[in-house]
């Protein structure tokens, strides 16, 4: 068994260990609006549930050379964003939104995705996603090494509306097989659901 001190290696080396070990990771395709109305979209696999009361989720956005990325900057300025669960039906279009575009360009247009109005927030959602969640920004945290420029913006979003394809919704539950979600691995690799193992919780 290897013992590795993260303080003794580069950020990149730590990154490779993290993304290769913490798998699979769900992918949030996040839309935000710029101050001039450009619809931004970007995928994030540092994404998970925070709580169910109230329903909250987290999206961790790594900064670029100390500067917040468009998604974090727009979400913090407007106080809202929309999270879409990535599935196989639009995987390639989702991947296109990871392109490094200037702020005035829309990844939604580049990828050929279809915007749809939200019900509660001003940020549009994407019609291709079979599950999307309108969020208001509950809190944002700038994270990093003490005394240095932050490296990460952690967005905590409170869900104010769920949008779910009726085919996936059965008695309050999601049909995960019909959803066919996609998760992130390392490098250029993604994964679909494989064998499902059911184990009842002990009393």
PDB file of C-alpha atoms in Angstrom:
ATOM      1  CA  UNK A   1       0.000   0.000   0.000  1.00  0.00           C
ATOM      2  CA  UNK A   2       1.448   3.355  -1.077  1.00  0.00           C
ATOM      3  CA  UNK A   3       1.384   6.312   1.320  1.00  0.00           C
ATOM      4  CA  UNK A   4       1.369   9.668  -0.488  1.00  0.00           C
ATOM      5  CA  UNK A   5       1.560  13.062   1.195  1.00  0.00           C
ATOM      6  CA  UNK A   6      -0.454  15.501  -0.984  1.00  0.00           C
ATOM      7  CA  UNK A   7       1.695  18.378   0.297  1.00  0.00           C
ATOM      8  CA  UNK A   8       4.724  16.738  -1.295  1.00  0.00           C
ATOM      9  CA  UNK A   9       3.428  16.668  -4.847  1.00  0.00           C
ATOM     10  CA  UNK A  10       1.962  19.064  -7.386  1.00  0.00           C
ATOM     11  CA  UNK A  11      -1.671  20.177  -7.600  1.00  0.00           C
ATOM     12  CA  UNK A  12      -1.887  18.361 -10.933  1.00  0.00           C
ATOM     13  CA  UNK A  13      -0.695  15.101  -9.377  1.00  0.00           C
ATOM     14  CA  UNK A  14      -3.251  15.449  -6.582  1.00  0.00           C
ATOM     15  CA  UNK A  15      -5.924  16.171  -9.191  1.00  0.00           C
ATOM     16  CA  UNK A  16      -5.117  12.959 -11.078  1.00  0.00           C
ATOM     17  CA  UNK A  17      -5.388  10.902  -7.886  1.00  0.00           C
ATOM     18  CA  UNK A  18      -8.726  12.517  -6.976  1.00  0.00           C
ATOM     19  CA  UNK A  19     -10.461  12.100 -10.330  1.00  0.00           C
ATOM     20  CA  UNK A  20      -9.133   8.560 -10.705  1.00  0.00           C
ATOM     21  CA  UNK A  21     -10.238   7.511  -7.227  1.00  0.00           C
ATOM     22  CA  UNK A  22     -13.546   9.293  -6.607  1.00  0.00           C
ATOM     23  CA  UNK A  23     -15.569   7.639  -9.354  1.00  0.00           C
ATOM     24  CA  UNK A  24     -18.082   7.619 -10.830  1.00  0.00           C
ATOM     25  CA  UNK A  25     -19.083  11.268 -10.412  1.00  0.00           C
ATOM     26  CA  UNK A  26     -22.457  12.658 -11.543  1.00  0.00           C
ATOM     27  CA  UNK A  27     -22.253  15.495 -14.047  1.00  0.00           C
ATOM     28  CA  UNK A  28     -24.107  18.773 -13.577  1.00  0.00           C
ATOM     29  CA  UNK A  29     -24.568  20.795 -16.743  1.00  0.00           C
ATOM     30  CA  UNK A  30     -25.058  24.278 -15.284  1.00  0.00           C
ATOM     31  CA  UNK A  31     -26.649  27.233 -17.058  1.00  0.00           C
ATOM     32  CA  UNK A  32     -26.185  30.830 -15.941  1.00  0.00           C
ATOM     33  CA  UNK A  33     -26.932  34.245 -17.416  1.00  0.00           C
ATOM     34  CA  UNK A  34     -24.264  36.893 -17.889  1.00  0.00           C
ATOM     35  CA  UNK A  35     -25.067  40.509 -16.927  1.00  0.00           C
ATOM     36  CA  UNK A  36     -25.685  41.263 -20.620  1.00  0.00           C
ATOM     37  CA  UNK A  37     -27.950  38.235 -21.129  1.00  0.00           C
ATOM     38  CA  UNK A  38     -25.594  35.643 -22.649  1.00  0.00           C
ATOM     39  CA  UNK A  39     -26.710  32.114 -21.704  1.00  0.00           C
ATOM     40  CA  UNK A  40     -23.672  30.237 -20.427  1.00  0.00           C
ATOM     41  CA  UNK A  41     -23.483  26.447 -20.003  1.00  0.00           C
ATOM     42  CA  UNK A  42     -20.698  24.318 -18.558  1.00  0.00           C
ATOM     43  CA  UNK A  43     -20.360  20.787 -17.128  1.00  0.00           C
ATOM     44  CA  UNK A  44     -19.077  20.055 -13.625  1.00  0.00           C
ATOM     45  CA  UNK A  45     -18.415  16.678 -12.027  1.00  0.00           C
ATOM     46  CA  UNK A  46     -17.551  18.122  -8.604  1.00  0.00           C
ATOM     47  CA  UNK A  47     -21.270  17.998  -7.882  1.00  0.00           C
ATOM     48  CA  UNK A  48     -23.537  16.374  -5.295  1.00  0.00           C
ATOM     49  CA  UNK A  49     -26.505  16.521  -2.880  1.00  0.00           C
ATOM     50  CA  UNK A  50     -26.162  18.678   0.227  1.00  0.00           C
ATOM     51  CA  UNK A  51     -29.525  18.274   1.957  1.00  0.00           C
ATOM     52  CA  UNK A  52     -33.181  17.408   1.359  1.00  0.00           C
ATOM     53  CA  UNK A  53     -34.687  19.921   3.809  1.00  0.00           C
ATOM     54  CA  UNK A  54     -34.381  22.290   2.162  1.00  0.00           C
ATOM     55  CA  UNK A  55     -33.400  20.511  -1.060  1.00  0.00           C
ATOM     56  CA  UNK A  56     -29.882  21.716  -1.774  1.00  0.00           C
ATOM     57  CA  UNK A  57     -26.980  20.730  -3.990  1.00  0.00           C
ATOM     58  CA  UNK A  58     -23.359  21.728  -4.394  1.00  0.00           C
ATOM     59  CA  UNK A  59     -21.318  22.567  -7.469  1.00  0.00           C
ATOM     60  CA  UNK A  60     -17.584  23.142  -7.096  1.00  0.00           C
ATOM     61  CA  UNK A  61     -16.092  25.387  -9.780  1.00  0.00           C
ATOM     62  CA  UNK A  62     -12.318  25.419 -10.075  1.00  0.00           C
ATOM     63  CA  UNK A  63     -10.884  28.875 -10.803  1.00  0.00           C
ATOM     64  CA  UNK A  64      -8.638  29.642 -13.744  1.00  0.00           C
ATOM     65  CA  UNK A  65      -5.400  31.313 -12.596  1.00  0.00           C
ATOM     66  CA  UNK A  66      -7.182  32.623  -9.522  1.00  0.00           C
ATOM     67  CA  UNK A  67     -10.114  34.136 -11.434  1.00  0.00           C
ATOM     68  CA  UNK A  68     -13.665  32.744 -11.082  1.00  0.00           C
ATOM     69  CA  UNK A  69     -14.987  31.050 -14.199  1.00  0.00           C
ATOM     70  CA  UNK A  70     -18.074  32.394 -15.965  1.00  0.00           C
ATOM     71  CA  UNK A  71     -20.416  29.941 -14.226  1.00  0.00           C
ATOM     72  CA  UNK A  72     -19.343  30.938 -10.721  1.00  0.00           C
ATOM     73  CA  UNK A  73     -19.131  34.635 -11.536  1.00  0.00           C
ATOM     74  CA  UNK A  74     -22.606  34.733 -13.095  1.00  0.00           C
ATOM     75  CA  UNK A  75     -24.190  32.592 -10.372  1.00  0.00           C
ATOM     76  CA  UNK A  76     -22.760  34.799  -7.645  1.00  0.00           C
ATOM     77  CA  UNK A  77     -23.795  38.012  -9.405  1.00  0.00           C
ATOM     78  CA  UNK A  78     -27.358  36.936 -10.236  1.00  0.00           C
ATOM     79  CA  UNK A  79     -27.930  34.622  -7.278  1.00  0.00           C
ATOM     80  CA  UNK A  80     -29.372  31.816  -9.387  1.00  0.00           C
ATOM     81  CA  UNK A  81     -28.550  29.025 -11.829  1.00  0.00           C
ATOM     82  CA  UNK A  82     -30.035  25.849 -13.315  1.00  0.00           C
ATOM     83  CA  UNK A  83     -28.559  22.357 -12.913  1.00  0.00           C
ATOM     84  CA  UNK A  84     -29.229  19.646 -15.495  1.00  0.00           C
ATOM     85  CA  UNK A  85     -28.558  15.942 -14.918  1.00  0.00           C
ATOM     86  CA  UNK A  86     -26.478  14.588 -17.803  1.00  0.00           C
ATOM     87  CA  UNK A  87     -27.739  11.492 -19.588  1.00  0.00           C
ATOM     88  CA  UNK A  88     -26.792   9.586 -22.740  1.00  0.00           C
ATOM     89  CA  UNK A  89     -29.358  11.367 -24.931  1.00  0.00           C
ATOM     90  CA  UNK A  90     -27.291  14.562 -25.057  1.00  0.00           C
ATOM     91  CA  UNK A  91     -23.836  13.468 -23.888  1.00  0.00           C
ATOM     92  CA  UNK A  92     -21.973  14.749 -26.947  1.00  0.00           C
ATOM     93  CA  UNK A  93     -23.673  18.154 -26.788  1.00  0.00           C
ATOM     94  CA  UNK A  94     -22.880  18.367 -23.081  1.00  0.00           C
ATOM     95  CA  UNK A  95     -19.237  17.661 -23.868  1.00  0.00           C
ATOM     96  CA  UNK A  96     -19.171  20.510 -26.394  1.00  0.00           C
ATOM     97  CA  UNK A  97     -20.141  22.988 -23.669  1.00  0.00           C
ATOM     98  CA  UNK A  98     -16.755  22.361 -22.033  1.00  0.00           C
ATOM     99  CA  UNK A  99     -15.137  24.399 -24.826  1.00  0.00           C
ATOM    100  CA  UNK A 100     -13.133  27.405 -23.646  1.00  0.00           C
ATOM    101  CA  UNK A 101     -15.157  30.282 -25.124  1.00  0.00           C
ATOM    102  CA  UNK A 102     -14.921  34.024 -24.451  1.00  0.00           C
ATOM    103  CA  UNK A 103     -17.573  35.416 -22.057  1.00  0.00           C
ATOM    104  CA  UNK A 104     -19.596  36.980 -24.866  1.00  0.00           C
ATOM    105  CA  UNK A 105     -20.075  33.612 -26.631  1.00  0.00           C
ATOM    106  CA  UNK A 106     -22.752  31.069 -25.658  1.00  0.00           C
ATOM    107  CA  UNK A 107     -21.874  27.400 -25.197  1.00  0.00           C
ATOM    108  CA  UNK A 108     -25.586  26.661 -25.607  1.00  0.00           C
ATOM    109  CA  UNK A 109     -25.494  27.977 -29.170  1.00  0.00           C
ATOM    110  CA  UNK A 110     -22.174  26.268 -29.903  1.00  0.00           C
ATOM    111  CA  UNK A 111     -23.521  22.873 -28.817  1.00  0.00           C
ATOM    112  CA  UNK A 112     -26.873  23.293 -30.557  1.00  0.00           C
ATOM    113  CA  UNK A 113     -28.811  22.983 -27.303  1.00  0.00           C
ATOM    114  CA  UNK A 114     -32.329  24.387 -26.889  1.00  0.00           C
ATOM    115  CA  UNK A 115     -33.082  26.940 -24.166  1.00  0.00           C
ATOM    116  CA  UNK A 116     -36.437  26.891 -22.371  1.00  0.00           C
ATOM    117  CA  UNK A 117     -37.827  29.409 -19.851  1.00  0.00           C
ATOM    118  CA  UNK A 118     -37.615  28.618 -16.165  1.00  0.00           C
ATOM    119  CA  UNK A 119     -40.587  29.067 -13.829  1.00  0.00           C
ATOM    120  CA  UNK A 120     -38.955  30.653 -10.773  1.00  0.00           C
ATOM    121  CA  UNK A 121     -35.506  31.906 -11.763  1.00  0.00           C
ATOM    122  CA  UNK A 122     -34.566  34.126 -14.698  1.00  0.00           C
ATOM    123  CA  UNK A 123     -31.937  31.695 -16.009  1.00  0.00           C
ATOM    124  CA  UNK A 124     -33.281  29.487 -18.830  1.00  0.00           C
ATOM    125  CA  UNK A 125     -32.939  25.738 -18.727  1.00  0.00           C
ATOM    126  CA  UNK A 126     -32.144  23.263 -21.501  1.00  0.00           C
ATOM    127  CA  UNK A 127     -34.873  21.246 -23.192  1.00  0.00           C
ATOM    128  CA  UNK A 128     -32.591  18.300 -23.928  1.00  0.00           C
ATOM    129  CA  UNK A 129     -32.123  17.431 -20.230  1.00  0.00           C
ATOM    130  CA  UNK A 130     -34.716  15.037 -18.834  1.00  0.00           C
ATOM    131  CA  UNK A 131     -34.129  16.336 -15.304  1.00  0.00           C
ATOM    132  CA  UNK A 132     -33.313  19.927 -14.438  1.00  0.00           C
ATOM    133  CA  UNK A 133     -33.388  21.899 -11.205  1.00  0.00           C
ATOM    134  CA  UNK A 134     -33.858  25.637 -10.855  1.00  0.00           C
ATOM    135  CA  UNK A 135     -31.642  26.896  -8.033  1.00  0.00           C
ATOM    136  CA  UNK A 136     -31.150  30.050  -6.028  1.00  0.00           C
ATOM    137  CA  UNK A 137     -27.698  30.601  -4.611  1.00  0.00           C
ATOM    138  CA  UNK A 138     -27.868  29.871  -0.896  1.00  0.00           C
ATOM    139  CA  UNK A 139     -24.181  30.528  -0.307  1.00  0.00           C
ATOM    140  CA  UNK A 140     -20.862  30.680  -2.133  1.00  0.00           C
ATOM    141  CA  UNK A 141     -17.527  29.864  -0.542  1.00  0.00           C
ATOM    142  CA  UNK A 142     -14.111  30.799  -1.906  1.00  0.00           C
ATOM    143  CA  UNK A 143     -11.786  27.927  -1.028  1.00  0.00           C
ATOM    144  CA  UNK A 144      -8.045  27.415  -1.225  1.00  0.00           C
ATOM    145  CA  UNK A 145      -4.826  27.416   0.762  1.00  0.00           C
ATOM    146  CA  UNK A 146      -4.841  29.904   3.650  1.00  0.00           C
ATOM    147  CA  UNK A 147      -3.006  33.103   2.754  1.00  0.00           C
ATOM    148  CA  UNK A 148      -3.118  32.399  -0.979  1.00  0.00           C
ATOM    149  CA  UNK A 149      -5.532  33.360  -3.748  1.00  0.00           C
ATOM    150  CA  UNK A 150      -8.582  31.059  -3.691  1.00  0.00           C
ATOM    151  CA  UNK A 151      -8.588  28.221  -6.213  1.00  0.00           C
ATOM    152  CA  UNK A 152     -12.226  27.144  -6.026  1.00  0.00           C
ATOM    153  CA  UNK A 153     -15.722  28.591  -5.762  1.00  0.00           C
ATOM    154  CA  UNK A 154     -18.151  26.270  -3.996  1.00  0.00           C
ATOM    155  CA  UNK A 155     -21.748  27.075  -4.929  1.00  0.00           C
ATOM    156  CA  UNK A 156     -24.540  25.879  -2.650  1.00  0.00           C
ATOM    157  CA  UNK A 157     -27.843  25.994  -4.487  1.00  0.00           C
ATOM    158  CA  UNK A 158     -31.327  25.668  -3.003  1.00  0.00           C
ATOM    159  CA  UNK A 159     -33.663  23.964  -5.442  1.00  0.00           C
ATOM    160  CA  UNK A 160     -36.848  25.968  -6.024  1.00  0.00           C
ATOM    161  CA  UNK A 161     -38.248  23.882  -8.870  1.00  0.00           C
ATOM    162  CA  UNK A 162     -37.734  20.349 -10.214  1.00  0.00           C
ATOM    163  CA  UNK A 163     -38.477  19.622 -13.889  1.00  0.00           C
ATOM    164  CA  UNK A 164     -38.688  15.894 -14.623  1.00  0.00           C
ATOM    165  CA  UNK A 165     -39.651  14.046 -17.812  1.00  0.00           C
ATOM    166  CA  UNK A 166     -42.970  12.325 -17.062  1.00  0.00           C
ATOM    167  CA  UNK A 167     -41.595   9.006 -18.393  1.00  0.00           C
ATOM    168  CA  UNK A 168     -39.026   8.989 -15.592  1.00  0.00           C
ATOM    169  CA  UNK A 169     -41.404   9.795 -12.733  1.00  0.00           C
ATOM    170  CA  UNK A 170     -43.198   6.930 -10.943  1.00  0.00           C
ATOM    171  CA  UNK A 171     -44.885   7.396  -7.554  1.00  0.00           C
ATOM    172  CA  UNK A 172     -42.418  10.055  -6.461  1.00  0.00           C
ATOM    173  CA  UNK A 173     -39.343   8.167  -7.619  1.00  0.00           C
ATOM    174  CA  UNK A 174     -37.025   8.396 -10.630  1.00  0.00           C
ATOM    175  CA  UNK A 175     -36.736   5.458 -13.031  1.00  0.00           C
ATOM    176  CA  UNK A 176     -32.953   5.431 -13.185  1.00  0.00           C
ATOM    177  CA  UNK A 177     -32.781   2.867 -16.003  1.00  0.00           C
ATOM    178  CA  UNK A 178     -34.936   5.044 -18.265  1.00  0.00           C
ATOM    179  CA  UNK A 179     -32.888   8.105 -17.340  1.00  0.00           C
ATOM    180  CA  UNK A 180     -29.657   6.363 -18.406  1.00  0.00           C
ATOM    181  CA  UNK A 181     -27.408   8.891 -16.627  1.00  0.00           C
ATOM    182  CA  UNK A 182     -23.780   9.449 -17.504  1.00  0.00           C
ATOM    183  CA  UNK A 183     -21.015   9.826 -14.936  1.00  0.00           C
ATOM    184  CA  UNK A 184     -17.475  11.144 -15.172  1.00  0.00           C
ATOM    185  CA  UNK A 185     -14.349   9.065 -14.761  1.00  0.00           C
ATOM    186  CA  UNK A 186     -10.783  10.254 -15.389  1.00  0.00           C
ATOM    187  CA  UNK A 187      -9.267  11.650 -18.580  1.00  0.00           C
ATOM    188  CA  UNK A 188     -11.735  11.545 -21.473  1.00  0.00           C
ATOM    189  CA  UNK A 189     -13.724   8.659 -19.998  1.00  0.00           C
ATOM    190  CA  UNK A 190     -17.400   8.525 -19.024  1.00  0.00           C
ATOM    191  CA  UNK A 191     -19.523   5.686 -17.683  1.00  0.00           C
ATOM    192  CA  UNK A 192     -23.127   4.473 -17.842  1.00  0.00           C
ATOM    193  CA  UNK A 193     -24.934   2.445 -15.217  1.00  0.00           C
ATOM    194  CA  UNK A 194     -23.655  -1.087 -14.989  1.00  0.00           C
ATOM    195  CA  UNK A 195     -24.812  -3.868 -12.695  1.00  0.00           C
ATOM    196  CA  UNK A 196     -27.032  -2.578  -9.877  1.00  0.00           C
ATOM    197  CA  UNK A 197     -26.463  -4.206  -6.476  1.00  0.00           C
ATOM    198  CA  UNK A 198     -29.333  -4.012  -3.990  1.00  0.00           C
ATOM    199  CA  UNK A 199     -28.616  -4.432  -0.269  1.00  0.00           C
ATOM    200  CA  UNK A 200     -31.211  -3.702   2.421  1.00  0.00           C
ATOM    201  CA  UNK A 201     -29.983  -1.480   5.238  1.00  0.00           C
ATOM    202  CA  UNK A 202     -29.477  -3.246   8.553  1.00  0.00           C
ATOM    203  CA  UNK A 203     -31.886  -2.429  11.408  1.00  0.00           C
TER     204      UNK A 203
END
